[in-house]
Amino acid sequence: MSLDVRESVPLAPLTTLGVGGPARFFAEAGGEDAVLDAFRFAAARGVPLFVLGGGSNLLVADRGVDALVLRVRVRGLQIVGANGGDGDGQGPRLLVRAGAGERWDDLVARAVAEGWAGVECLSGIPGDVGATPIQNVGAYGQEVAETIAEVRAIDRATGATTVIAGADCGFGYRDSRFKRAWRGRYVITAVTFALRPGGAATIRYPELQRALAAPLGGAAPPLAEVRSAVIALRRGKSMVLDPADENGRSAGSFFMNPTLEAGAAAGVLSRIEAAGVLAPGEAIPQYPAGGGRVKLSAAWLIERAGFAKGTRHGAAGISTRHTLALVNRGGATAAELIELARRVRRGVLDRFGVALSAEPDLVGFAPGEIADLVGDGTGQGG
Ligand code: EPU
């Protein structure tokens, strides 16, 4: 076996939150053979296997993770083909395959530099390529579901390599089959994106549109300009990695924006109106989420439930720049972050009847420790 397995490896430095205990076993896989070695090692030791990406969407328990934690380091970025497009009038596509261990933002920077449209609004997001299909990474009007042509993965049950079409991944808002029916089944080793050479940037998100002063229906600005504008917006919300930023140690948004069924949404909206939290003439932020569902803003609900930016619990806190990010102010424990998250969730539930679900992966916890925080994002739950 060529896999170099180390014991008791601290995980906090491998995550953007910077909290949590060690991995019982830790290894890095630079190729698919090493991933298979990891399966064998985990089976022989009778421990679960946990795949670690860039660690940017992860909260590790203080006791650590009793598993083989595998960092997938499969590299490479290649053009693997082209096609005529989807008949959507947006022109031909270039198929670009990236190893799961490539940094996501390196791929975006390359695409923008080459003039390949399709991922420019996803600029400045930390983490690795291989994690993007799992939660269907999205921001500023784009999500990876729009461009993922194929996901290459190894089935943990059989060790067989398989290629899954993007259309079969069951993508939804921060959701895919990898989080549901296929949970724990595959290790993703590469992702192929269908990008639009010479294509126009996607300007859908009102805040981005304002930042670019892009005329409605007019020509879209160059991809590089969109990338810079997105990074500036993210920086303003402390959502880019920056060691000098006091809000910098976070896992991005800690909660999903709840998507409620129409009936439930109507009840919540009238409860908000009755709660007396609206300024005169103020509208409740809400967005159509497909299938008659309504997406509410978790950040807004949290603030109106009485949690101000900068609220603290020990060394854990709510970011001073964006209510949805919980941050490690230096030396925070996972227990403090969980307790703060629980208070926030309870406050929003008591006030408005909406149950928020955690957005990052919570790893190493006993199921009972986090059951209330892990939900399906529909706003339901006690
Ligand atoms: N808002 C507040 N307070 C805040 C921030 C936002 O009340 O501190 C309200 C405002 O009404 C604002 C609305 O929330 O108009 C939306 O805010 P924002 O544009 O910042 O987006 P978000 O819904 O809070 C989502 C993603 C982010 C992504 C942005 C931009 C989720 C869980 N989060 O945040 O993704 O960058 O949109 O597209 O969907 C992440 O997932 O880690 C992440 C950072």
Short mmCIF file of C-alpha atoms and ligand atoms in Angstrom, two decimals:
data_model
loop_
_atom_site.label_atom_id
_atom_site.label_comp_id
_atom_site.label_asym_id
_atom_site.label_seq_id
_atom_site.Cartn_x
_atom_site.Cartn_y
_atom_site.Cartn_z
CA MET A 1 0.00 0.00 0.00
CA SER A 2 1.39 3.38 -1.02
CA LEU A 3 -0.87 5.41 1.22
CA ASP A 4 0.92 7.38 3.93
CA VAL A 5 -1.41 7.23 6.93
CA ARG A 6 -0.64 9.37 9.97
CA GLU A 7 -2.29 9.16 13.37
CA SER A 8 -3.81 11.88 15.52
CA VAL A 9 -3.49 14.70 13.01
CA PRO A 10 -4.96 18.08 14.08
CA LEU A 11 -7.82 19.06 11.78
CA ALA A 12 -8.40 22.63 12.95
CA PRO A 13 -5.59 24.04 10.74
CA LEU A 14 -7.14 22.27 7.75
CA THR A 15 -10.45 24.08 8.16
CA THR A 16 -11.33 27.74 7.65
CA LEU A 17 -13.11 27.89 11.02
CA GLY A 18 -9.95 26.66 12.75
CA VAL A 19 -11.67 24.68 15.48
CA GLY A 20 -11.99 21.03 16.43
CA GLY A 21 -9.86 18.07 17.43
CA PRO A 22 -7.67 15.59 15.56
CA ALA A 23 -8.35 12.92 13.00
CA ARG A 24 -7.63 9.45 14.38
CA PHE A 25 -6.09 8.61 11.02
CA PHE A 26 -5.24 11.01 8.22
CA ALA A 27 -4.00 10.53 4.68
CA GLU A 28 -3.81 12.37 1.38
CA ALA A 29 -4.75 10.78 -1.93
CA GLY A 30 -3.13 12.20 -5.05
CA GLY A 31 -4.84 9.70 -7.35
CA GLU A 32 -7.60 7.16 -7.60
CA ASP A 33 -5.33 4.27 -6.57
CA ALA A 34 -4.62 6.00 -3.28
CA VAL A 35 -8.36 6.44 -2.72
CA LEU A 36 -8.76 2.66 -3.13
CA ASP A 37 -5.90 2.14 -0.67
CA ALA A 38 -7.78 4.35 1.77
CA PHE A 39 -10.91 2.19 1.43
CA ARG A 40 -8.81 -0.88 2.25
CA PHE A 41 -7.13 0.79 5.21
CA ALA A 42 -10.45 1.95 6.69
CA ALA A 43 -12.00 -1.49 6.22
CA ALA A 44 -9.00 -3.24 7.80
CA ARG A 45 -9.08 -0.93 10.84
CA GLY A 46 -12.87 -0.96 11.03
CA VAL A 47 -13.12 2.84 10.97
CA PRO A 48 -15.31 5.02 8.79
CA LEU A 49 -13.78 7.08 5.99
CA PHE A 50 -14.39 10.81 5.91
CA VAL A 51 -13.44 12.84 2.86
CA LEU A 52 -11.99 16.28 3.52
CA GLY A 53 -11.90 18.92 0.82
CA GLY A 54 -10.73 22.48 1.37
CA GLY A 55 -12.25 22.48 4.87
CA SER A 56 -14.19 25.64 4.15
CA ASN A 57 -17.66 24.27 4.90
CA LEU A 58 -16.86 22.18 7.91
CA LEU A 59 -17.21 22.27 11.69
CA VAL A 60 -15.12 19.58 13.41
CA ALA A 61 -16.09 18.44 16.92
CA ASP A 62 -13.71 19.20 19.78
CA ARG A 63 -13.10 15.51 20.34
CA GLY A 64 -12.01 15.13 16.75
CA VAL A 65 -13.06 12.55 14.19
CA ASP A 66 -12.78 8.83 14.88
CA ALA A 67 -12.22 7.91 11.25
CA LEU A 68 -9.71 7.85 8.46
CA VAL A 69 -9.88 11.43 7.21
CA LEU A 70 -8.87 11.47 3.57
CA ARG A 71 -7.81 14.66 1.86
CA VAL A 72 -8.38 14.14 -1.85
CA ARG A 73 -5.53 15.86 -3.67
CA VAL A 74 -6.26 14.74 -7.24
CA ARG A 75 -4.94 17.58 -9.40
CA GLY A 76 -5.16 18.58 -13.03
CA LEU A 77 -7.12 20.88 -15.27
CA GLN A 78 -7.69 19.79 -18.85
CA ILE A 79 -9.90 20.60 -21.78
CA VAL A 80 -11.48 17.26 -22.55
CA GLY A 81 -13.86 18.16 -25.35
CA ALA A 82 -16.42 20.54 -26.76
CA ASN A 83 -19.98 20.38 -27.93
CA GLY A 84 -22.49 22.50 -29.77
CA GLY A 85 -24.33 23.56 -26.63
CA ASP A 86 -27.69 22.75 -25.14
CA GLY A 87 -29.77 24.33 -27.88
CA ASP A 88 -30.36 27.15 -25.40
CA GLY A 89 -29.06 29.82 -27.75
CA GLN A 90 -26.00 30.37 -25.57
CA GLY A 91 -23.58 28.82 -28.01
CA PRO A 92 -21.04 26.00 -27.87
CA ARG A 93 -19.56 24.59 -24.72
CA LEU A 94 -16.00 23.74 -23.79
CA LEU A 95 -15.68 20.75 -21.48
CA VAL A 96 -13.10 21.43 -18.77
CA ARG A 97 -12.19 18.70 -16.33
CA ALA A 98 -10.69 19.57 -12.96
CA GLY A 99 -9.29 17.19 -10.36
CA ALA A 100 -11.27 17.17 -7.11
CA GLY A 101 -8.25 18.55 -5.26
CA GLU A 102 -7.86 21.66 -7.43
CA ARG A 103 -8.72 24.87 -5.62
CA TRP A 104 -12.11 26.04 -6.78
CA ASP A 105 -11.06 29.65 -7.16
CA ASP A 106 -8.06 28.69 -9.30
CA LEU A 107 -10.49 27.10 -11.74
CA VAL A 108 -12.68 30.20 -11.72
CA ALA A 109 -9.67 32.50 -12.23
CA ARG A 110 -8.50 30.39 -15.18
CA ALA A 111 -11.98 30.31 -16.73
CA VAL A 112 -12.30 34.08 -16.41
CA ALA A 113 -8.81 34.66 -17.88
CA GLU A 114 -9.59 32.37 -20.83
CA GLY A 115 -12.98 33.99 -21.46
CA TRP A 116 -14.95 30.86 -20.55
CA ALA A 117 -18.26 32.01 -19.06
CA GLY A 118 -20.34 30.11 -16.56
CA VAL A 119 -18.61 30.32 -13.19
CA GLU A 120 -17.57 34.00 -12.93
CA CYS A 121 -20.13 34.81 -10.20
CA LEU A 122 -18.67 31.99 -8.10
CA SER A 123 -15.42 33.94 -7.66
CA GLY A 124 -13.66 34.12 -4.31
CA ILE A 125 -15.29 31.02 -2.83
CA PRO A 126 -12.83 29.01 -0.74
CA GLY A 127 -12.62 25.21 -0.98
CA ASP A 128 -11.87 22.52 -3.53
CA VAL A 129 -13.51 21.57 -6.81
CA GLY A 130 -14.56 18.13 -5.55
CA ALA A 131 -16.85 19.59 -2.89
CA THR A 132 -18.78 21.83 -5.25
CA PRO A 133 -21.26 19.23 -6.59
CA ILE A 134 -22.13 17.97 -3.11
CA GLN A 135 -23.86 21.10 -1.90
CA ASN A 136 -24.31 22.65 -5.34
CA VAL A 137 -22.20 25.68 -4.49
CA GLY A 138 -23.92 28.89 -5.46
CA ALA A 139 -23.56 32.65 -5.12
CA TYR A 140 -24.54 35.89 -6.83
CA GLY A 141 -26.97 34.32 -9.28
CA GLN A 142 -25.03 31.25 -10.37
CA GLU A 143 -24.70 27.73 -9.07
CA VAL A 144 -22.42 24.93 -10.22
CA ALA A 145 -25.47 22.86 -11.24
CA GLU A 146 -25.73 25.07 -14.33
CA THR A 147 -22.30 24.04 -15.63
CA ILE A 148 -21.53 20.59 -14.22
CA ALA A 149 -21.52 18.14 -17.14
CA GLU A 150 -20.13 15.12 -15.28
CA VAL A 151 -18.89 14.02 -11.91
CA ARG A 152 -16.25 11.29 -11.73
CA ALA A 153 -16.42 9.28 -8.53
CA ILE A 154 -15.42 6.03 -6.90
CA ASP A 155 -18.16 3.92 -5.40
CA ARG A 156 -17.12 3.01 -1.88
CA ALA A 157 -19.11 -0.22 -1.88
CA THR A 158 -17.50 -1.68 -5.00
CA GLY A 159 -14.35 0.37 -5.62
CA ALA A 160 -15.56 0.94 -9.19
CA THR A 161 -15.03 4.27 -10.91
CA THR A 162 -18.20 5.76 -12.28
CA VAL A 163 -19.14 8.87 -14.25
CA ILE A 164 -22.39 10.53 -13.25
CA ALA A 165 -24.06 13.05 -15.57
CA GLY A 166 -24.78 16.43 -14.00
CA ALA A 167 -28.44 15.99 -14.92
CA ASP A 168 -28.56 12.89 -12.69
CA CYS A 169 -27.13 14.58 -9.60
CA GLY A 170 -30.50 15.83 -8.35
CA PHE A 171 -29.25 19.39 -7.85
CA GLY A 172 -31.32 21.85 -5.85
CA TYR A 173 -30.57 24.86 -3.66
CA ARG A 174 -27.48 23.79 -1.62
CA ASP A 175 -28.56 20.23 -2.33
CA SER A 176 -27.82 17.12 -4.41
CA ARG A 177 -28.16 13.34 -4.26
CA PHE A 178 -24.65 13.28 -2.76
CA LYS A 179 -26.22 14.76 0.40
CA ARG A 180 -29.26 12.48 0.39
CA ALA A 181 -29.70 9.04 -1.24
CA TRP A 182 -25.99 8.84 -2.12
CA ARG A 183 -24.73 10.17 1.22
CA GLY A 184 -21.36 8.56 1.96
CA ARG A 185 -21.50 6.42 -1.18
CA TYR A 186 -18.97 8.10 -3.45
CA VAL A 187 -15.60 9.76 -3.30
CA ILE A 188 -15.53 12.41 -6.01
CA THR A 189 -12.23 12.53 -7.90
CA ALA A 190 -12.94 14.96 -10.76
CA VAL A 191 -15.63 17.25 -12.10
CA THR A 192 -16.20 18.27 -15.73
CA PHE A 193 -17.68 21.71 -16.36
CA ALA A 194 -19.36 22.83 -19.59
CA LEU A 195 -18.29 26.46 -20.01
CA ARG A 196 -19.15 28.98 -22.73
CA PRO A 197 -16.05 30.27 -24.61
CA GLY A 198 -16.57 33.95 -25.35
CA GLY A 199 -19.93 33.77 -23.57
CA ALA A 200 -21.57 36.61 -21.68
CA ALA A 201 -21.37 36.94 -17.91
CA THR A 202 -24.43 36.08 -15.83
CA ILE A 203 -25.81 39.22 -14.23
CA ARG A 204 -28.89 38.09 -12.33
CA TYR A 205 -28.28 39.01 -8.72
CA PRO A 206 -29.64 42.51 -8.00
CA GLU A 207 -26.76 43.39 -5.67
CA LEU A 208 -24.22 42.44 -8.35
CA GLN A 209 -26.16 44.31 -10.99
CA ARG A 210 -26.04 47.44 -8.83
CA ALA A 211 -22.32 47.02 -8.12
CA LEU A 212 -21.55 46.79 -11.82
CA ALA A 213 -24.06 49.41 -12.80
CA ALA A 214 -24.87 46.96 -15.60
CA PRO A 215 -27.67 48.21 -17.83
CA LEU A 216 -30.73 45.96 -17.86
CA GLY A 217 -30.83 44.10 -21.16
CA GLY A 218 -27.55 45.73 -22.24
CA ALA A 219 -24.22 44.07 -22.97
CA ALA A 220 -22.79 42.29 -19.95
CA PRO A 221 -19.43 43.56 -18.65
CA PRO A 222 -16.29 41.45 -19.22
CA LEU A 223 -15.89 38.35 -17.05
CA ALA A 224 -12.87 39.86 -15.29
CA GLU A 225 -14.91 42.86 -14.21
CA VAL A 226 -17.63 40.59 -12.85
CA ARG A 227 -15.05 38.53 -10.98
CA SER A 228 -13.59 41.66 -9.36
CA ALA A 229 -17.03 42.96 -8.42
CA VAL A 230 -18.04 39.64 -6.84
CA ILE A 231 -14.80 39.45 -4.85
CA ALA A 232 -15.31 43.02 -3.64
CA LEU A 233 -18.87 42.21 -2.53
CA ARG A 234 -17.71 39.07 -0.76
CA ARG A 235 -14.85 40.96 0.90
CA GLY A 236 -17.35 43.51 2.22
CA LYS A 237 -19.16 40.62 3.93
CA SER A 238 -15.93 38.95 5.15
CA MET A 239 -16.67 36.04 2.81
CA VAL A 240 -13.19 35.77 1.32
CA LEU A 241 -10.27 34.17 3.11
CA ASP A 242 -8.19 36.94 4.61
CA PRO A 243 -6.00 36.31 7.68
CA ALA A 244 -6.18 40.00 8.57
CA ASP A 245 -9.99 40.00 8.74
CA GLU A 246 -11.39 39.69 12.29
CA ASN A 247 -14.38 37.81 10.78
CA GLY A 248 -12.16 35.67 8.59
CA ARG A 249 -12.39 32.39 10.49
CA SER A 250 -15.80 31.11 9.38
CA ALA A 251 -17.42 28.40 7.31
CA GLY A 252 -19.28 30.96 5.21
CA SER A 253 -23.03 30.89 5.80
CA PHE A 254 -23.77 28.80 8.88
CA PHE A 255 -27.45 28.31 7.99
CA MET A 256 -29.31 27.67 4.77
CA ASN A 257 -31.91 30.13 3.64
CA PRO A 258 -35.13 28.26 4.50
CA THR A 259 -37.31 27.30 1.54
CA LEU A 260 -40.87 26.90 2.77
CA GLU A 261 -43.92 25.37 1.15
CA ALA A 262 -46.44 28.02 0.13
CA GLY A 263 -48.83 27.25 3.00
CA ALA A 264 -46.11 27.29 5.65
CA ALA A 265 -44.63 30.47 4.16
CA ALA A 266 -47.97 32.30 4.40
CA GLY A 267 -48.18 31.40 8.08
CA VAL A 268 -44.63 32.57 8.75
CA LEU A 269 -45.09 35.83 6.85
CA SER A 270 -48.16 36.74 8.87
CA ARG A 271 -46.34 35.82 12.05
CA ILE A 272 -43.50 38.17 11.10
CA GLU A 273 -45.99 40.95 10.34
CA ALA A 274 -47.67 40.40 13.72
CA ALA A 275 -44.33 40.40 15.57
CA GLY A 276 -43.90 44.14 15.08
CA VAL A 277 -40.36 43.84 13.70
CA LEU A 278 -41.00 45.59 10.39
CA ALA A 279 -40.14 49.23 9.86
CA PRO A 280 -42.93 51.25 8.22
CA GLY A 281 -43.18 50.24 4.56
CA GLU A 282 -40.49 47.56 4.94
CA ALA A 283 -40.96 44.42 2.85
CA ILE A 284 -39.93 40.98 4.13
CA PRO A 285 -37.11 39.66 1.90
CA GLN A 286 -38.50 36.66 0.01
CA TYR A 287 -37.71 34.96 -3.27
CA PRO A 288 -39.59 32.39 -5.37
CA ALA A 289 -37.76 29.06 -4.98
CA GLY A 290 -39.54 26.90 -7.58
CA GLY A 291 -42.33 24.40 -7.06
CA GLY A 292 -44.39 27.08 -5.31
CA ARG A 293 -41.82 27.31 -2.52
CA VAL A 294 -40.72 30.58 -0.99
CA LYS A 295 -37.14 31.22 0.09
CA LEU A 296 -36.68 33.50 3.08
CA SER A 297 -33.46 35.20 4.14
CA ALA A 298 -31.95 33.44 7.14
CA ALA A 299 -29.72 36.46 7.89
CA TRP A 300 -32.72 38.76 8.02
CA LEU A 301 -34.74 36.38 10.22
CA ILE A 302 -31.81 36.03 12.63
CA GLU A 303 -31.42 39.79 12.97
CA ARG A 304 -35.14 40.35 13.46
CA ALA A 305 -35.20 37.61 16.09
CA GLY A 306 -32.85 39.86 18.07
CA PHE A 307 -29.35 38.62 17.22
CA ALA A 308 -27.23 41.55 16.17
CA LYS A 309 -24.07 41.34 14.12
CA GLY A 310 -21.13 40.92 16.49
CA THR A 311 -23.13 38.94 19.12
CA ARG A 312 -20.74 36.70 21.05
CA HIS A 313 -20.79 33.47 22.98
CA GLY A 314 -17.36 32.89 24.48
CA ALA A 315 -14.88 33.08 21.64
CA ALA A 316 -17.57 32.23 19.08
CA GLY A 317 -19.57 35.01 17.51
CA ILE A 318 -21.81 36.26 14.76
CA SER A 319 -19.75 38.03 12.13
CA THR A 320 -19.82 41.82 12.40
CA ARG A 321 -20.27 41.96 8.61
CA HIS A 322 -22.87 39.28 7.83
CA THR A 323 -25.38 37.80 10.22
CA LEU A 324 -25.33 34.38 8.57
CA ALA A 325 -21.67 33.70 9.30
CA LEU A 326 -20.66 32.35 12.68
CA VAL A 327 -17.02 33.06 13.36
CA ASN A 328 -14.18 31.91 15.57
CA ARG A 329 -12.88 35.08 17.25
CA GLY A 330 -9.74 33.23 18.34
CA GLY A 331 -9.60 30.08 20.40
CA ALA A 332 -13.28 29.20 20.03
CA THR A 333 -14.36 25.62 20.66
CA ALA A 334 -16.75 23.64 18.53
CA ALA A 335 -19.02 23.42 21.59
CA GLU A 336 -19.22 27.23 21.73
CA LEU A 337 -20.09 27.44 18.05
CA ILE A 338 -22.74 24.74 18.40
CA GLU A 339 -24.22 26.46 21.44
CA LEU A 340 -24.36 29.81 19.62
CA ALA A 341 -25.93 28.15 16.57
CA ARG A 342 -28.48 26.46 18.81
CA ARG A 343 -29.41 29.77 20.48
CA VAL A 344 -29.82 31.44 17.11
CA ARG A 345 -31.92 28.59 15.77
CA ARG A 346 -34.08 28.53 18.91
CA GLY A 347 -34.57 32.30 18.79
CA VAL A 348 -35.74 32.27 15.16
CA LEU A 349 -37.99 29.28 15.83
CA ASP A 350 -39.61 30.82 18.91
CA ARG A 351 -40.10 34.18 17.27
CA PHE A 352 -41.19 33.26 13.74
CA GLY A 353 -41.83 29.50 13.68
CA VAL A 354 -39.03 28.80 11.17
CA ALA A 355 -36.51 26.06 11.96
CA LEU A 356 -33.12 26.89 10.42
CA SER A 357 -30.84 24.06 9.27
CA ALA A 358 -27.06 24.18 9.47
CA GLU A 359 -25.34 24.61 6.11
CA PRO A 360 -21.78 23.37 6.83
CA ASP A 361 -20.96 19.72 7.48
CA LEU A 362 -20.83 18.96 11.21
CA VAL A 363 -18.31 16.16 11.72
CA GLY A 364 -17.31 14.05 14.71
CA PHE A 365 -20.42 14.83 16.75
CA ALA A 366 -22.73 12.19 18.19
CA PRO A 367 -26.06 12.30 16.31
CA GLY A 368 -27.89 13.44 19.45
CA GLU A 369 -25.54 16.42 19.90
CA ILE A 370 -26.54 18.07 16.65
CA ALA A 371 -29.90 16.51 15.68
CA ASP A 372 -31.75 19.82 16.08
CA LEU A 373 -29.28 21.68 13.84
CA VAL A 374 -29.27 19.22 10.97
CA GLY A 375 -32.41 19.64 8.90
CA ASP A 376 -33.53 19.61 5.31
CA GLY A 377 -33.81 23.37 4.94
CA THR A 378 -37.60 23.45 4.61
CA GLY A 379 -38.06 25.44 7.81
CA GLN A 380 -39.84 22.52 9.50
CA GLY A 381 -38.77 20.90 12.75
CA GLY A 382 -39.20 21.41 16.50
N1 EPU B 1 -29.29 40.24 5.22
C1 EPU B 1 -29.44 40.73 6.48
N2 EPU B 1 -28.33 40.86 7.25
C2 EPU B 1 -27.10 40.54 6.81
C3 EPU B 1 -26.94 40.05 5.53
C4 EPU B 1 -28.05 39.89 4.74
O1 EPU B 1 -30.54 41.02 6.90
O2 EPU B 1 -26.16 40.67 7.60
C5 EPU B 1 -30.48 40.05 4.38
C6 EPU B 1 -30.78 41.21 3.49
O3 EPU B 1 -32.17 41.31 3.37
C7 EPU B 1 -30.16 40.76 2.17
C8 EPU B 1 -30.45 39.29 2.17
O4 EPU B 1 -30.30 38.91 3.54
O5 EPU B 1 -30.77 41.40 1.10
C9 EPU B 1 -29.53 38.46 1.29
O6 EPU B 1 -28.19 38.68 1.72
P1 EPU B 1 -26.95 38.20 0.83
O7 EPU B 1 -27.06 38.78 -0.54
O8 EPU B 1 -25.71 38.47 1.58
O9 EPU B 1 -27.17 36.66 0.65
P2 EPU B 1 -27.51 35.48 1.69
O10 EPU B 1 -28.82 34.93 1.28
O11 EPU B 1 -27.39 35.91 3.10
C10 EPU B 1 -26.46 33.67 0.13
C11 EPU B 1 -25.54 32.50 0.25
C12 EPU B 1 -24.08 32.95 0.26
C13 EPU B 1 -23.81 33.72 -1.02
C14 EPU B 1 -24.78 34.91 -1.10
C15 EPU B 1 -24.67 35.69 -2.38
C16 EPU B 1 -26.75 30.79 1.46
C17 EPU B 1 -26.91 30.03 2.74
N3 EPU B 1 -25.82 31.74 1.46
O12 EPU B 1 -26.34 34.45 1.34
O13 EPU B 1 -23.28 31.78 0.25
O14 EPU B 1 -22.48 34.18 -1.07
O15 EPU B 1 -26.14 34.42 -1.02
O16 EPU B 1 -25.23 34.97 -3.41
O17 EPU B 1 -27.47 30.54 0.51
C18 EPU B 1 -22.25 30.19 1.73
O18 EPU B 1 -23.08 29.38 1.34
O19 EPU B 1 -21.39 29.88 2.58
C19 EPU B 1 -22.32 31.56 1.23
C20 EPU B 1 -21.51 32.51 1.67
#
